[in-house]
Short mmCIF file of C-alpha atoms and ligand atoms in Angstrom, two decimals:
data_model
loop_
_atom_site.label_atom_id
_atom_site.label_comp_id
_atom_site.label_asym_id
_atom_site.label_seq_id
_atom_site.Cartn_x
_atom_site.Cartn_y
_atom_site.Cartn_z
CA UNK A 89 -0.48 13.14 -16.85
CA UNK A 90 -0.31 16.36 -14.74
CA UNK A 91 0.56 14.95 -11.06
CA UNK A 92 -2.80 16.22 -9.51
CA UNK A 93 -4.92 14.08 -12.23
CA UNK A 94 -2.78 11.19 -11.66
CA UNK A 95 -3.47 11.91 -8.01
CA UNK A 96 -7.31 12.04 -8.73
CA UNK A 97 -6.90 8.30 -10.95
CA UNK A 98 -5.56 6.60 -8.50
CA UNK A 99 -8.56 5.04 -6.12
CA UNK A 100 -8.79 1.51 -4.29
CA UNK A 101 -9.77 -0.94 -7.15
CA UNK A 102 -11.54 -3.99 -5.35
CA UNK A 103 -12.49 -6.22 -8.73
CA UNK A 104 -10.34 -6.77 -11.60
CA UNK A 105 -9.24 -8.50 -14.83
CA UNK A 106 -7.84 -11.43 -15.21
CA UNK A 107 -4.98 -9.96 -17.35
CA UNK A 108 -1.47 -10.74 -16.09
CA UNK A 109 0.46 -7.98 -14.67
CA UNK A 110 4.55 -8.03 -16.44
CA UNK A 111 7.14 -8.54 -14.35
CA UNK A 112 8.71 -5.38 -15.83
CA UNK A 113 5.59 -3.35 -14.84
CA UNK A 114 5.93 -4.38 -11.24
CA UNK A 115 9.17 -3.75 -10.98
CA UNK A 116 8.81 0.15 -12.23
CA UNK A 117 6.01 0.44 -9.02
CA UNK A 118 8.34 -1.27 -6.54
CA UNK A 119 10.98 0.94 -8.12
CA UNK A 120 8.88 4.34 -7.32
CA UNK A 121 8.38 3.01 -3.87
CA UNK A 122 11.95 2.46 -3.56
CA UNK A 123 13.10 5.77 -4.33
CA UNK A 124 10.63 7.12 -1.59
CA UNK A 125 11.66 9.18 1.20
CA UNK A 126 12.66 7.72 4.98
CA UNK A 127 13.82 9.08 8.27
CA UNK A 128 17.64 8.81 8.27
CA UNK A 129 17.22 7.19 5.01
CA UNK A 130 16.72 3.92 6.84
CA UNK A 131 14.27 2.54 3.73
CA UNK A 132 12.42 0.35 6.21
CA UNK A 133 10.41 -1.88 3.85
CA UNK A 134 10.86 -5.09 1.73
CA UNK A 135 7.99 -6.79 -0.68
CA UNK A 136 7.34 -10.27 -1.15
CA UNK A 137 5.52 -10.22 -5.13
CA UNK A 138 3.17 -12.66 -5.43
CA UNK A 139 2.32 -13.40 -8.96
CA UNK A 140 2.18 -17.37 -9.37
CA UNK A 141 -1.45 -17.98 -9.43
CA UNK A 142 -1.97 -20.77 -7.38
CA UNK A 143 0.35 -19.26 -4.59
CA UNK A 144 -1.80 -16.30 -4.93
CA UNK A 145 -5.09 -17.87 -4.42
CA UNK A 146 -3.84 -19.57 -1.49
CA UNK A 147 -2.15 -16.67 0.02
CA UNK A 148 -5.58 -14.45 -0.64
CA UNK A 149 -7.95 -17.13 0.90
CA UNK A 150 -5.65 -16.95 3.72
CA UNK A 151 -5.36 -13.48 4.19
CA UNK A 152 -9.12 -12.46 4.02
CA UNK A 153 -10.28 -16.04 6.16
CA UNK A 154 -12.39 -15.17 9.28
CA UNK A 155 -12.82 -12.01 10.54
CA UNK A 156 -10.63 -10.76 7.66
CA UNK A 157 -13.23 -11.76 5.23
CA UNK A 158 -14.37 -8.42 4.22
CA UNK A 159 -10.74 -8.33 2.18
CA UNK A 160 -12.08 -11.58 0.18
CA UNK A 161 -12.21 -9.17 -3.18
CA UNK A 162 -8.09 -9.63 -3.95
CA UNK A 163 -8.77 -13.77 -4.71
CA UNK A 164 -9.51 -11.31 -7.98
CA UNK A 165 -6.29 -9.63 -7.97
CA UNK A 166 -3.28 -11.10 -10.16
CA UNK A 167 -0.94 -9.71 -7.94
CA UNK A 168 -0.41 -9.44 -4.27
CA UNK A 169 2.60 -7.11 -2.77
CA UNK A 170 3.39 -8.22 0.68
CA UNK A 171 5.18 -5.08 1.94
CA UNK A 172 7.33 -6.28 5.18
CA UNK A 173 7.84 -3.29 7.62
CA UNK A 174 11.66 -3.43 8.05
CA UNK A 175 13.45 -1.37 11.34
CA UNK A 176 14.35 1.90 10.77
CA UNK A 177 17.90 2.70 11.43
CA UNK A 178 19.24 2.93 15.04
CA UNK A 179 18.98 6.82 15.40
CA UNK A 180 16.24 7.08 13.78
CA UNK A 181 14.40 4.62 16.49
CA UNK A 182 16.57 6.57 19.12
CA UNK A 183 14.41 10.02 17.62
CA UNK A 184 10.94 8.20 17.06
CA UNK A 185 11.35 7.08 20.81
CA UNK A 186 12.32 10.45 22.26
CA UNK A 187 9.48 11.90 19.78
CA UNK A 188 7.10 9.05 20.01
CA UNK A 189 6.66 8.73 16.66
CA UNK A 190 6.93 5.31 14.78
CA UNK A 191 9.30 6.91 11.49
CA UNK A 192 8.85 3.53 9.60
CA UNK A 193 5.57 3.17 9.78
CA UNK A 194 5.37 6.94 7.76
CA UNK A 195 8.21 5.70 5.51
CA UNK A 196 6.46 2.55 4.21
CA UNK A 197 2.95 4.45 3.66
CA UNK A 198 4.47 7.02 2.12
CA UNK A 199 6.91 4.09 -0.15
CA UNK A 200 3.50 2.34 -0.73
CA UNK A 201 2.02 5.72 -1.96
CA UNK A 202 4.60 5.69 -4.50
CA UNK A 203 3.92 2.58 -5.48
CA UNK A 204 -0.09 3.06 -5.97
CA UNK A 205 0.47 6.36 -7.78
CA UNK A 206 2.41 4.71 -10.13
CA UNK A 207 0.38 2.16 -10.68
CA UNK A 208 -2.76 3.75 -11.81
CA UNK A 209 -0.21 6.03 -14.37
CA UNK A 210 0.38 2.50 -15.07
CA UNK A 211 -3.33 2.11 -15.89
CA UNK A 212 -3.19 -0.61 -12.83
CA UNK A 213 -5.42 -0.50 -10.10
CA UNK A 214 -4.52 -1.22 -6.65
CA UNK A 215 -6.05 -1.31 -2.95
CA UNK A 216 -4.39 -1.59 0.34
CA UNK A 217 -5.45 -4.07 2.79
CA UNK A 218 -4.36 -2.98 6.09
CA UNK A 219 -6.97 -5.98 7.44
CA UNK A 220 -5.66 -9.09 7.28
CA UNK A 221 -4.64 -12.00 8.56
CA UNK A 222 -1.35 -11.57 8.76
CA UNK A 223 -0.01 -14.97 10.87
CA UNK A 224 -1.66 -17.06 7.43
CA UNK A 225 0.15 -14.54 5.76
CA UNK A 226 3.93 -15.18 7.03
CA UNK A 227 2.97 -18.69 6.92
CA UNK A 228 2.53 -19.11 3.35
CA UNK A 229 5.18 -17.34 2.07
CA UNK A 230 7.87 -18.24 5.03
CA UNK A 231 8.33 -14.95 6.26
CA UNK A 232 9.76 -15.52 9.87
CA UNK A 233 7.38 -14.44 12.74
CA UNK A 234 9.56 -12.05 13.89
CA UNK A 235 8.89 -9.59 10.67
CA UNK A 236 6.24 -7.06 10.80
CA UNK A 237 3.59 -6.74 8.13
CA UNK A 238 1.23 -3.91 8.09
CA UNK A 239 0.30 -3.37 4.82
CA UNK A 240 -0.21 -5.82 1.68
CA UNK A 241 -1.74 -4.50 -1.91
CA UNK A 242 -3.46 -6.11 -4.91
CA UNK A 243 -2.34 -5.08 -8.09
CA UNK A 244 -4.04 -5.36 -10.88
CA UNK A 245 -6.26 -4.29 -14.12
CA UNK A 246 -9.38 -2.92 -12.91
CA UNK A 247 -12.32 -4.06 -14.40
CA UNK A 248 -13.82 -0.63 -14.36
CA UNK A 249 -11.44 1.72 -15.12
CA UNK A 250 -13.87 4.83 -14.56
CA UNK A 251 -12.69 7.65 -12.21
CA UNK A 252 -14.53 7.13 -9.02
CA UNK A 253 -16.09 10.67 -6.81
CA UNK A 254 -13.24 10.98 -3.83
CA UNK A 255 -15.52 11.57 -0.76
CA UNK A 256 -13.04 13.45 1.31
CA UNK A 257 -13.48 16.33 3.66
CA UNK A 258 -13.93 19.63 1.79
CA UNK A 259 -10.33 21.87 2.22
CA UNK A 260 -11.91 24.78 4.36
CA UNK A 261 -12.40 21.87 6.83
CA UNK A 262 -8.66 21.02 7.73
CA UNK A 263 -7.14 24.07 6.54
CA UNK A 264 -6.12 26.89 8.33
CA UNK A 265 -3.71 29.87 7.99
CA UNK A 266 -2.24 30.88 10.45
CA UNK A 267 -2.95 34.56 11.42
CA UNK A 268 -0.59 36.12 13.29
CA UNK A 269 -1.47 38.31 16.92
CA UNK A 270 -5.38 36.51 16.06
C1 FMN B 417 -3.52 2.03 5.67
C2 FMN B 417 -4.72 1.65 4.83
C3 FMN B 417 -5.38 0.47 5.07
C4 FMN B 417 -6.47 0.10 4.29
N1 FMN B 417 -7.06 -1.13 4.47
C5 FMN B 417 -8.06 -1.52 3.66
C6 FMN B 417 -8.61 -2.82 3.79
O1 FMN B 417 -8.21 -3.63 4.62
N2 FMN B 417 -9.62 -3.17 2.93
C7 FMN B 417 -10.09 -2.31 1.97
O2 FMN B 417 -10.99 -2.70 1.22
N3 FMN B 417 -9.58 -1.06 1.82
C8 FMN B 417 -8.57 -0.66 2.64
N4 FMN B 417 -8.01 0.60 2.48
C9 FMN B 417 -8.51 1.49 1.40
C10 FMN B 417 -9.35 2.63 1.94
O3 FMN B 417 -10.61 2.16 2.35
C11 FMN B 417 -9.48 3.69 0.84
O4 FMN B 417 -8.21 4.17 0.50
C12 FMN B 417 -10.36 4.88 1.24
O5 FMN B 417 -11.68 4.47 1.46
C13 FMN B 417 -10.37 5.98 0.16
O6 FMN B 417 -10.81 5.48 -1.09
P1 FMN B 417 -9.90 5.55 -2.40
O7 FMN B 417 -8.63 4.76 -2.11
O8 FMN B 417 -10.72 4.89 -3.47
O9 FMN B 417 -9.59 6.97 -2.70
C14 FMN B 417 -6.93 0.97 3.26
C15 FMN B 417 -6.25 2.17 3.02
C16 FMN B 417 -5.16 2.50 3.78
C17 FMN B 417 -4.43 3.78 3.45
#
């Protein structure tokens, strides 16, 4: 697949199958994401895979309880990736604080980018969930309170598989050149 229709399959899948994701499938997304670029190279992420179903259920009734309950759509998901927002390596704190720029925050969406992309070449679906709760979420799965979770993604056969319209702002909108002496 040419990289910019791969770009145009991959969209947030909110229903899907109930066929298993392999192992060896997840493994070749959490491979792309691992190969990602970081500031300094500090790879700032970890993923906790969630594949046994009744952990799953559990950890998605958690996630999407309350106020979070918009999210309730990945109790259909087969697969949850809990990606764990690691520290970036000591300079490259020392430059995001001088900057004011948090580096591995940019490293794990751009990690988790890799990951969706190859996914849907996968023919897998996936959606991020950047609302959650994440407090059930450590619970569950005994992360200690003192890790950081920002993002976590269902994975997943879509049950429609159909390429979906982007609605995104047209390119004349956010692009300029740059003219010089204009
Ligand atoms: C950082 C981030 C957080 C997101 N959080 C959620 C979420 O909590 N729930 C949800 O349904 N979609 C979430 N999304 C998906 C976006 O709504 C979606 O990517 C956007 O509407 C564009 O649609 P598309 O992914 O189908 O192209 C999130 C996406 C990103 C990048």
């Amino acid at each position: 697949m040419k990289f910019i229709d791969l770009v145009k399959t991959r969209k947030s899948v909110r229903k899907y199958t109930d066929r298993p994701v392999s192992r060896e499938n997840i493994d070749i997304c959490l491979d792309a994401a691992r190969l990602a670029p970081s500031a300094c190279n500090s790879q700032p992420w970890s993923f906790v895979v969630v594949d046994d179903k009744d952990t799953k259920d559990k950890l998605a009734e958690a996630a999407s309880s309350g106020i979070y309950r918009m999210n309730t759509f990945i109790k259909t998901a087969p697969v949850i990736i809990v990606v764990i927002t690691e520290k970036s390596k000591y300079v490259a704190r020392l430059g995001g604080t001088i900057r004011n720029v948090k580096y591995n925050l940019i490293d794990v969406g751009i990690a988790c980018d890799h990951l969706t992309l190859q996914a849907a070449e996968l023919g897998l679906g996936t959606c991020y969930l950047g609302w959650f709760h994440e407090k059930s979420v450590k619970k569950i799965l005994g992360i200690p309170n003192s890790k950081k979770l920002d993002l976590i993604i269902s994975l997943g056969y879509p049950e429609n598989p159909e390429l979906k319209t982007k609605l995104r702002e047209p390119l004349d909108n956010l692009r300029r050149y740059f003219i010089p002496g204009l």
